[in-house]
Amino acid sequence: MYGQSTPPRRDLYPAIEASHGEMLKVSDLHSIYMETSGNMRGRPVVALHGGPGGGLSPEMRRFFDPQRYRIVMMDQRGCGRSTPHAEVRENTTWDLVADMERVREKLGIDKWLVFGGSWGSTLALAYAAKHPERVAGLVLRGIFLLRKSEIDWFYQNGASHVYPDAFARYVGVIPENERGDLLTAFNTRLTSNDWATRLAAARVWARWEGETISIAGPSALPSRFNEDRFVEAFARIENHYFMNGGFFEHDGWLLDQAPLLRHIPCRIAHGRYDMCTPLTSAWELKQRWPEAELEIIHDAGHSSLEPGIVDALVRATDWMADRAAW
């Protein structure tokens, strides 16, 4: 309405430390790091990081009111503090879903809010499809359905037209005769027996995403995209999942599950100028799931830390504390 002021955007809650952290053995090969913070008697929420292979960041705790939420987080297989580092064996979507169930059962949680952005939204939706009775609600950002069209857009031909400078750096390590299938070309290098070859490819793969994650472009490259340990796990695990279609039954499987989730409260925030996971995926999900609330952020890209995204997600978690299907 004319003359009506716009309410100020919400900011992250103050930084808090984990109150408890431990390693949980989930297979003969893998152990994952898990932690809790906030109010141990509060509403339980599990916050899922991106990638796959991105690992936890302390900022993830700050999307939740620490007085109202019991915040559960974990480094998914092969990344962060989980071991073995950058391991792609026994590392599939369904392994991660099973790990979430192990954590839930260990903590004695009946139902929890599931929160995730980018790949975290993929995993959140996959978990909800398999265990809808355990999901009190979903808060999602940067919807990624892991379809071939989405992979092609970002890693082959699409975002390249918006960020040709960053794309030139990305493809620069791949000979021209291999550039018709960049996913496979990088896979050859990321799975090489030579560590230097793997690391060189990982640095370039990760930097491409890091330079396009924010609406500010390459100038806003997050610092961890320059850290070798981070990029090794990030690139190897991402490429592994994308080469295998997310381990879903068919392309588009995740979107096909949406009608089965319509009873679950869901709020989605998506940046209008998201280059990594274009808005079309959130839009199509909304068409299959009319009850889900989609908020399009007019001045944001993909990063969860852009002001409009932060505002939408904090308002969503506040709303869910009272109104999720607890």
mmCIF file of C-alpha atoms in Angstrom, residues 1-323:
data_model
loop_
_atom_site.group_PDB
_atom_site.id
_atom_site.type_symbol
_atom_site.label_atom_id
_atom_site.label_comp_id
_atom_site.label_asym_id
_atom_site.label_seq_id
_atom_site.Cartn_x
_atom_site.Cartn_y
_atom_site.Cartn_z
ATOM 1 C CA MET A 1 0.000 0.000 0.000
ATOM 2 C CA TYR A 2 1.238 3.507 -0.828
ATOM 3 C CA GLY A 3 3.025 5.085 2.097
ATOM 4 C CA GLN A 4 3.309 1.811 4.006
ATOM 5 C CA SER A 5 6.839 1.088 5.209
ATOM 6 C CA THR A 6 8.527 -2.220 4.482
ATOM 7 C CA PRO A 7 9.385 -4.139 7.655
ATOM 8 C CA PRO A 8 13.121 -4.543 8.238
ATOM 9 C CA ARG A 9 14.622 -7.822 7.167
ATOM 10 C CA ARG A 10 15.365 -10.380 9.819
ATOM 11 C CA ASP A 11 18.988 -11.246 10.530
ATOM 12 C CA LEU A 12 20.600 -14.458 11.734
ATOM 13 C CA TYR A 13 20.318 -15.317 15.408
ATOM 14 C CA PRO A 14 23.488 -14.698 17.470
ATOM 15 C CA ALA A 15 26.318 -17.189 17.063
ATOM 16 C CA ILE A 16 26.265 -20.176 19.413
ATOM 17 C CA GLU A 17 28.583 -23.104 19.970
ATOM 18 C CA ALA A 18 27.643 -26.765 19.778
ATOM 19 C CA SER A 19 26.735 -28.101 23.213
ATOM 20 C CA HIS A 20 27.647 -31.664 22.231
ATOM 21 C CA GLY A 21 29.505 -33.266 19.354
ATOM 22 C CA GLU A 22 30.540 -36.850 18.655
ATOM 23 C CA MET A 23 31.481 -39.317 15.961
ATOM 24 C CA LEU A 24 28.884 -41.928 15.019
ATOM 25 C CA LYS A 25 29.938 -45.070 13.173
ATOM 26 C CA VAL A 26 27.393 -45.699 10.421
ATOM 27 C CA SER A 27 29.119 -48.481 8.444
ATOM 28 C CA ASP A 28 32.312 -50.527 8.477
ATOM 29 C CA LEU A 29 33.856 -47.782 6.354
ATOM 30 C CA HIS A 30 32.195 -44.509 7.421
ATOM 31 C CA SER A 31 31.888 -42.526 10.644
ATOM 32 C CA ILE A 32 30.027 -39.222 10.652
ATOM 33 C CA TYR A 33 30.326 -36.202 12.912
ATOM 34 C CA MET A 34 27.070 -35.128 14.572
ATOM 35 C CA GLU A 35 26.321 -32.273 16.963
ATOM 36 C CA THR A 36 23.517 -30.636 18.897
ATOM 37 C CA SER A 37 23.050 -27.057 20.065
ATOM 38 C CA GLY A 38 20.338 -24.747 21.347
ATOM 39 C CA ASN A 39 17.640 -25.843 23.792
ATOM 40 C CA MET A 40 17.824 -29.575 24.444
ATOM 41 C CA ARG A 41 14.092 -29.502 25.316
ATOM 42 C CA GLY A 42 13.157 -27.401 22.311
ATOM 43 C CA ARG A 43 11.572 -28.329 18.994
ATOM 44 C CA PRO A 44 13.969 -30.690 17.191
ATOM 45 C CA VAL A 45 15.316 -29.619 13.804
ATOM 46 C CA VAL A 46 17.885 -31.297 11.590
ATOM 47 C CA ALA A 47 19.831 -28.882 9.384
ATOM 48 C CA LEU A 48 21.333 -30.407 6.234
ATOM 49 C CA HIS A 49 24.334 -28.865 4.523
ATOM 50 C CA GLY A 50 24.792 -28.512 0.788
ATOM 51 C CA GLY A 51 27.110 -29.974 -1.774
ATOM 52 C CA PRO A 52 26.884 -32.929 -1.522
ATOM 53 C CA GLY A 53 30.236 -32.789 0.204
ATOM 54 C CA GLY A 54 29.987 -29.238 1.526
ATOM 55 C CA GLY A 55 30.221 -29.991 5.232
ATOM 56 C CA LEU A 56 28.897 -27.956 8.139
ATOM 57 C CA SER A 57 29.465 -24.268 8.800
ATOM 58 C CA PRO A 58 28.812 -22.517 12.157
ATOM 59 C CA GLU A 59 26.372 -20.106 10.482
ATOM 60 C CA MET A 60 23.906 -22.948 9.963
ATOM 61 C CA ARG A 61 23.015 -22.914 13.680
ATOM 62 C CA ARG A 62 21.998 -19.282 13.407
ATOM 63 C CA PHE A 63 18.866 -19.815 11.312
ATOM 64 C CA PHE A 64 17.077 -21.071 14.433
ATOM 65 C CA ASP A 65 15.966 -19.455 17.685
ATOM 66 C CA PRO A 66 18.273 -21.238 20.164
ATOM 67 C CA GLN A 67 15.685 -20.835 22.921
ATOM 68 C CA ARG A 68 13.026 -22.669 20.931
ATOM 69 C CA TYR A 69 14.962 -25.241 18.924
ATOM 70 C CA ARG A 70 17.095 -28.289 19.579
ATOM 71 C CA ILE A 71 19.424 -27.978 16.607
ATOM 72 C CA VAL A 72 20.881 -31.187 15.160
ATOM 73 C CA MET A 73 23.524 -31.126 12.426
ATOM 74 C CA MET A 74 25.878 -33.643 10.873
ATOM 75 C CA ASP A 75 28.730 -33.743 8.389
ATOM 76 C CA GLN A 76 27.518 -36.097 5.681
ATOM 77 C CA ARG A 77 29.662 -39.026 4.603
ATOM 78 C CA GLY A 78 33.135 -38.131 3.395
ATOM 79 C CA CYS A 79 33.190 -34.431 4.256
ATOM 80 C CA GLY A 80 33.790 -32.032 7.119
ATOM 81 C CA ARG A 81 34.902 -33.959 10.187
ATOM 82 C CA SER A 82 33.424 -37.240 8.966
ATOM 83 C CA THR A 83 35.795 -40.015 7.949
ATOM 84 C CA PRO A 84 37.260 -41.235 5.661
ATOM 85 C CA HIS A 85 37.728 -37.858 3.984
ATOM 86 C CA ALA A 86 36.502 -37.409 0.388
ATOM 87 C CA GLU A 87 35.425 -41.069 0.235
ATOM 88 C CA VAL A 88 32.814 -41.884 -2.422
ATOM 89 C CA ARG A 89 32.415 -45.598 -1.720
ATOM 90 C CA GLU A 90 29.243 -46.438 0.231
ATOM 91 C CA ASN A 91 28.188 -42.828 -0.321
ATOM 92 C CA THR A 92 24.731 -42.472 -1.875
ATOM 93 C CA THR A 93 21.581 -40.484 -1.182
ATOM 94 C CA TRP A 94 20.043 -43.504 0.481
ATOM 95 C CA ASP A 95 23.084 -44.025 2.702
ATOM 96 C CA LEU A 96 22.647 -40.432 3.905
ATOM 97 C CA VAL A 97 18.915 -40.919 4.482
ATOM 98 C CA ALA A 98 19.740 -43.998 6.570
ATOM 99 C CA ASP A 99 22.338 -41.975 8.505
ATOM 100 C CA MET A 100 19.692 -39.364 9.325
ATOM 101 C CA GLU A 101 17.511 -42.104 10.752
ATOM 102 C CA ARG A 102 20.396 -43.415 12.850
ATOM 103 C CA VAL A 103 20.943 -39.944 14.290
ATOM 104 C CA ARG A 104 17.232 -39.416 14.951
ATOM 105 C CA GLU A 105 16.924 -42.733 16.753
ATOM 106 C CA LYS A 106 20.112 -42.182 18.749
ATOM 107 C CA LEU A 107 18.767 -38.831 20.001
ATOM 108 C CA GLY A 108 15.315 -40.248 20.791
ATOM 109 C CA ILE A 109 13.519 -37.828 18.476
ATOM 110 C CA ASP A 110 10.084 -38.821 17.186
ATOM 111 C CA LYS A 111 9.571 -36.080 14.569
ATOM 112 C CA TRP A 112 11.735 -33.171 13.513
ATOM 113 C CA LEU A 113 11.697 -30.146 11.274
ATOM 114 C CA VAL A 114 13.949 -30.784 8.259
ATOM 115 C CA PHE A 115 15.894 -27.769 6.973
ATOM 116 C CA GLY A 116 18.137 -27.707 3.919
ATOM 117 C CA GLY A 117 19.308 -25.622 0.995
ATOM 118 C CA SER A 118 20.647 -26.554 -2.438
ATOM 119 C CA TRP A 119 21.746 -30.211 -2.112
ATOM 120 C CA GLY A 120 20.342 -29.968 1.427
ATOM 121 C CA SER A 121 16.911 -29.435 -0.138
ATOM 122 C CA THR A 122 17.446 -32.533 -2.306
ATOM 123 C CA LEU A 123 18.318 -34.659 0.693
ATOM 124 C CA ALA A 124 15.483 -33.175 2.756
ATOM 125 C CA LEU A 125 12.935 -34.076 0.071
ATOM 126 C CA ALA A 126 14.399 -37.568 -0.369
ATOM 127 C CA TYR A 127 14.221 -38.140 3.385
ATOM 128 C CA ALA A 128 10.623 -36.881 3.512
ATOM 129 C CA ALA A 129 9.675 -39.198 0.647
ATOM 130 C CA LYS A 130 11.028 -42.209 2.543
ATOM 131 C CA HIS A 131 10.056 -41.198 6.088
ATOM 132 C CA PRO A 132 7.112 -38.770 5.898
ATOM 133 C CA GLU A 133 5.901 -39.813 9.343
ATOM 134 C CA ARG A 134 9.120 -38.412 10.851
ATOM 135 C CA VAL A 135 8.855 -34.964 9.258
ATOM 136 C CA ALA A 136 7.060 -32.201 11.172
ATOM 137 C CA GLY A 137 7.773 -29.691 8.424
ATOM 138 C CA LEU A 138 10.234 -28.649 5.733
ATOM 139 C CA VAL A 139 12.096 -25.359 5.324
ATOM 140 C CA LEU A 140 13.941 -25.368 2.007
ATOM 141 C CA ARG A 141 16.157 -22.980 0.052
ATOM 142 C CA GLY A 142 17.498 -23.108 -3.502
ATOM 143 C CA ILE A 143 15.504 -26.129 -4.640
ATOM 144 C CA PHE A 144 17.669 -28.694 -6.425
ATOM 145 C CA LEU A 145 15.890 -31.759 -7.819
ATOM 146 C CA LEU A 146 19.078 -33.235 -9.316
ATOM 147 C CA ARG A 147 17.646 -33.703 -12.781
ATOM 148 C CA LYS A 148 19.842 -33.938 -15.857
ATOM 149 C CA SER A 149 18.542 -30.590 -17.090
ATOM 150 C CA GLU A 150 19.722 -28.910 -13.884
ATOM 151 C CA ILE A 151 23.166 -30.513 -14.094
ATOM 152 C CA ASP A 152 23.494 -29.552 -17.762
ATOM 153 C CA TRP A 153 22.452 -25.953 -17.015
ATOM 154 C CA PHE A 154 25.175 -25.404 -14.440
ATOM 155 C CA TYR A 155 28.022 -27.681 -15.483
ATOM 156 C CA GLN A 156 27.702 -27.708 -19.278
ATOM 157 C CA ASN A 157 25.705 -24.919 -20.909
ATOM 158 C CA GLY A 158 23.456 -22.349 -19.257
ATOM 159 C CA ALA A 159 25.016 -20.474 -16.370
ATOM 160 C CA SER A 160 28.017 -20.185 -18.681
ATOM 161 C CA HIS A 161 26.139 -17.464 -20.589
ATOM 162 C CA VAL A 162 25.775 -15.347 -17.447
ATOM 163 C CA TYR A 163 29.276 -15.963 -16.064
ATOM 164 C CA PRO A 164 31.466 -16.500 -19.155
ATOM 165 C CA ASP A 165 34.531 -15.242 -17.289
ATOM 166 C CA ALA A 166 34.182 -17.764 -14.459
ATOM 167 C CA PHE A 167 33.178 -20.492 -16.933
ATOM 168 C CA ALA A 168 36.366 -19.941 -18.925
ATOM 169 C CA ARG A 169 38.373 -20.646 -15.779
ATOM 170 C CA TYR A 170 36.268 -23.758 -15.129
ATOM 171 C CA VAL A 171 36.709 -25.325 -18.578
ATOM 172 C CA GLY A 172 40.301 -24.158 -18.935
ATOM 173 C CA VAL A 173 41.743 -27.348 -17.409
ATOM 174 C CA ILE A 174 39.811 -29.599 -19.809
ATOM 175 C CA PRO A 175 41.126 -30.160 -23.376
ATOM 176 C CA GLU A 176 38.758 -28.895 -26.054
ATOM 177 C CA ASN A 177 38.101 -32.381 -27.402
ATOM 178 C CA GLU A 178 36.608 -33.388 -24.003
ATOM 179 C CA ARG A 179 34.426 -30.334 -23.410
ATOM 180 C CA GLY A 180 31.315 -31.890 -24.927
ATOM 181 C CA ASP A 181 30.799 -33.794 -21.653
ATOM 182 C CA LEU A 182 32.365 -31.819 -18.834
ATOM 183 C CA LEU A 183 30.834 -33.953 -16.081
ATOM 184 C CA THR A 184 32.652 -37.031 -17.389
ATOM 185 C CA ALA A 185 35.851 -35.112 -18.133
ATOM 186 C CA PHE A 186 36.029 -33.916 -14.541
ATOM 187 C CA ASN A 187 35.104 -37.361 -13.228
ATOM 188 C CA THR A 188 38.114 -38.854 -15.021
ATOM 189 C CA ARG A 189 40.384 -36.402 -13.215
ATOM 190 C CA LEU A 190 38.642 -36.419 -9.826
ATOM 191 C CA THR A 191 38.959 -40.211 -9.660
ATOM 192 C CA SER A 192 42.551 -40.303 -10.911
ATOM 193 C CA ASN A 193 45.123 -42.309 -8.967
ATOM 194 C CA ASP A 194 47.329 -39.215 -9.014
ATOM 195 C CA TRP A 195 46.574 -36.923 -6.059
ATOM 196 C CA ALA A 196 47.895 -33.801 -7.803
ATOM 197 C CA THR A 197 45.577 -34.413 -10.759
ATOM 198 C CA ARG A 198 42.600 -34.896 -8.443
ATOM 199 C CA LEU A 199 43.351 -31.744 -6.479
ATOM 200 C CA ALA A 200 43.885 -29.565 -9.550
ATOM 201 C CA ALA A 201 40.495 -30.632 -10.931
ATOM 202 C CA ALA A 202 38.828 -30.208 -7.531
ATOM 203 C CA ARG A 203 40.088 -26.653 -7.165
ATOM 204 C CA VAL A 204 38.624 -25.639 -10.520
ATOM 205 C CA TRP A 205 35.327 -27.525 -10.070
ATOM 206 C CA ALA A 206 34.694 -25.979 -6.662
ATOM 207 C CA ARG A 207 35.753 -22.478 -7.667
ATOM 208 C CA TRP A 208 33.194 -22.446 -10.490
ATOM 209 C CA GLU A 209 30.405 -22.873 -7.956
ATOM 210 C CA GLY A 210 32.030 -20.531 -5.454
ATOM 211 C CA GLU A 211 32.258 -17.740 -8.034
ATOM 212 C CA THR A 212 28.594 -18.031 -9.036
ATOM 213 C CA ILE A 213 26.959 -18.709 -5.674
ATOM 214 C CA SER A 214 26.202 -15.066 -4.869
ATOM 215 C CA ILE A 215 24.421 -12.379 -6.842
ATOM 216 C CA ALA A 216 27.667 -10.423 -6.407
ATOM 217 C CA GLY A 217 29.477 -12.959 -8.589
ATOM 218 C CA PRO A 218 33.171 -13.922 -8.437
ATOM 219 C CA SER A 219 34.038 -11.067 -6.078
ATOM 220 C CA ALA A 220 32.035 -12.817 -3.342
ATOM 221 C CA LEU A 221 33.897 -16.143 -3.504
ATOM 222 C CA PRO A 222 33.587 -17.744 -0.016
ATOM 223 C CA SER A 223 36.986 -18.296 1.576
ATOM 224 C CA ARG A 224 36.611 -22.036 2.024
ATOM 225 C CA PHE A 225 36.517 -22.486 -1.755
ATOM 226 C CA ASN A 226 40.250 -21.753 -1.576
ATOM 227 C CA GLU A 227 40.908 -24.494 0.994
ATOM 228 C CA ASP A 228 42.283 -27.720 -0.474
ATOM 229 C CA ARG A 229 40.736 -30.033 2.104
ATOM 230 C CA PHE A 230 37.288 -28.549 1.505
ATOM 231 C CA VAL A 231 37.453 -28.548 -2.296
ATOM 232 C CA GLU A 232 38.732 -32.140 -2.472
ATOM 233 C CA ALA A 233 35.678 -33.537 -0.692
ATOM 234 C CA PHE A 234 33.270 -31.057 -2.275
ATOM 235 C CA ALA A 235 34.286 -31.747 -5.863
ATOM 236 C CA ARG A 236 34.771 -35.517 -5.617
ATOM 237 C CA ILE A 237 31.495 -36.161 -3.805
ATOM 238 C CA GLU A 238 29.424 -33.743 -5.890
ATOM 239 C CA ASN A 239 30.684 -35.204 -9.146
ATOM 240 C CA HIS A 240 30.109 -38.743 -7.851
ATOM 241 C CA TYR A 241 26.476 -37.987 -7.055
ATOM 242 C CA PHE A 242 25.847 -36.143 -10.316
ATOM 243 C CA MET A 243 27.413 -38.899 -12.421
ATOM 244 C CA ASN A 244 24.953 -41.289 -10.761
ATOM 245 C CA GLY A 245 21.839 -39.124 -11.108
ATOM 246 C CA GLY A 246 21.555 -38.698 -7.358
ATOM 247 C CA PHE A 247 20.951 -42.460 -7.098
ATOM 248 C CA PHE A 248 17.254 -41.876 -7.846
ATOM 249 C CA GLU A 249 15.156 -44.432 -9.714
ATOM 250 C CA HIS A 250 14.768 -42.184 -12.741
ATOM 251 C CA ASP A 251 15.356 -38.611 -13.832
ATOM 252 C CA GLY A 252 12.710 -36.469 -12.155
ATOM 253 C CA TRP A 253 11.934 -39.057 -9.461
ATOM 254 C CA LEU A 254 12.136 -36.504 -6.660
ATOM 255 C CA LEU A 255 9.621 -34.171 -8.312
ATOM 256 C CA ASP A 256 7.275 -37.121 -8.802
ATOM 257 C CA GLN A 257 7.163 -37.628 -5.019
ATOM 258 C CA ALA A 258 5.789 -34.131 -4.345
ATOM 259 C CA PRO A 259 2.075 -35.086 -4.427
ATOM 260 C CA LEU A 260 2.754 -37.608 -1.643
ATOM 261 C CA LEU A 261 4.173 -34.877 0.615
ATOM 262 C CA ARG A 262 1.342 -32.365 0.402
ATOM 263 C CA HIS A 263 0.257 -32.954 4.010
ATOM 264 C CA ILE A 264 3.640 -31.761 5.314
ATOM 265 C CA PRO A 265 3.961 -28.015 6.059
ATOM 266 C CA CYS A 266 6.599 -26.607 3.707
ATOM 267 C CA ARG A 267 8.128 -23.173 3.171
ATOM 268 C CA ILE A 268 10.583 -22.464 0.363
ATOM 269 C CA ALA A 269 12.881 -19.486 -0.243
ATOM 270 C CA HIS A 270 14.494 -19.157 -3.667
ATOM 271 C CA GLY A 271 16.572 -16.348 -5.151
ATOM 272 C CA ARG A 272 15.281 -14.886 -8.418
ATOM 273 C CA TYR A 273 18.848 -14.792 -9.780
ATOM 274 C CA ASP A 274 20.024 -18.182 -8.529
ATOM 275 C CA MET A 275 22.514 -19.461 -11.114
ATOM 276 C CA CYS A 276 23.398 -22.736 -9.375
ATOM 277 C CA THR A 277 19.853 -24.016 -8.949
ATOM 278 C CA PRO A 278 17.550 -22.019 -11.242
ATOM 279 C CA LEU A 279 14.149 -20.908 -9.999
ATOM 280 C CA THR A 280 12.333 -23.188 -12.448
ATOM 281 C CA SER A 281 12.872 -26.173 -10.127
ATOM 282 C CA ALA A 282 11.204 -24.451 -7.172
ATOM 283 C CA TRP A 283 8.427 -23.288 -9.487
ATOM 284 C CA GLU A 284 7.754 -26.798 -10.791
ATOM 285 C CA LEU A 285 7.802 -28.205 -7.258
ATOM 286 C CA LYS A 286 5.222 -25.601 -6.230
ATOM 287 C CA GLN A 287 2.950 -26.652 -9.114
ATOM 288 C CA ARG A 288 3.011 -30.252 -7.857
ATOM 289 C CA TRP A 289 2.674 -29.136 -4.220
ATOM 290 C CA PRO A 290 0.198 -26.228 -4.087
ATOM 291 C CA GLU A 291 0.186 -26.108 -0.290
ATOM 292 C CA ALA A 292 3.925 -25.354 -0.148
ATOM 293 C CA GLU A 293 4.686 -21.663 0.299
ATOM 294 C CA LEU A 294 7.235 -20.386 -2.218
ATOM 295 C CA GLU A 295 8.852 -17.020 -1.539
ATOM 296 C CA ILE A 296 10.868 -15.650 -4.448
ATOM 297 C CA ILE A 297 13.596 -13.301 -3.255
ATOM 298 C CA HIS A 298 13.893 -10.524 -5.828
ATOM 299 C CA ASP A 299 17.459 -9.474 -5.040
ATOM 300 C CA ALA A 300 19.200 -12.774 -4.289
ATOM 301 C CA GLY A 301 21.174 -15.532 -5.941
ATOM 302 C CA HIS A 302 21.977 -18.932 -4.454
ATOM 303 C CA SER A 303 23.836 -18.128 -1.245
ATOM 304 C CA SER A 304 22.016 -18.787 2.027
ATOM 305 C CA LEU A 305 23.720 -15.732 3.541
ATOM 306 C CA GLU A 306 22.286 -13.100 1.195
ATOM 307 C CA PRO A 307 20.050 -10.747 3.228
ATOM 308 C CA GLY A 308 16.767 -11.632 1.537
ATOM 309 C CA ILE A 309 17.389 -15.364 1.884
ATOM 310 C CA VAL A 310 18.357 -15.011 5.551
ATOM 311 C CA ASP A 311 15.206 -13.017 6.224
ATOM 312 C CA ALA A 312 12.927 -15.567 4.556
ATOM 313 C CA LEU A 313 14.525 -18.570 6.247
ATOM 314 C CA VAL A 314 14.549 -17.075 9.748
ATOM 315 C CA ARG A 315 10.887 -16.092 9.404
ATOM 316 C CA ALA A 316 10.131 -19.617 8.178
ATOM 317 C CA THR A 317 11.840 -21.362 11.103
ATOM 318 C CA ASP A 318 10.113 -19.028 13.557
ATOM 319 C CA TRP A 319 6.774 -19.860 11.938
ATOM 320 C CA MET A 320 7.444 -23.601 12.017
ATOM 321 C CA ALA A 321 8.242 -23.582 15.745
ATOM 322 C CA ASP A 322 4.526 -23.092 16.425
ATOM 323 C CA ARG A 323 2.814 -24.337 13.308
#
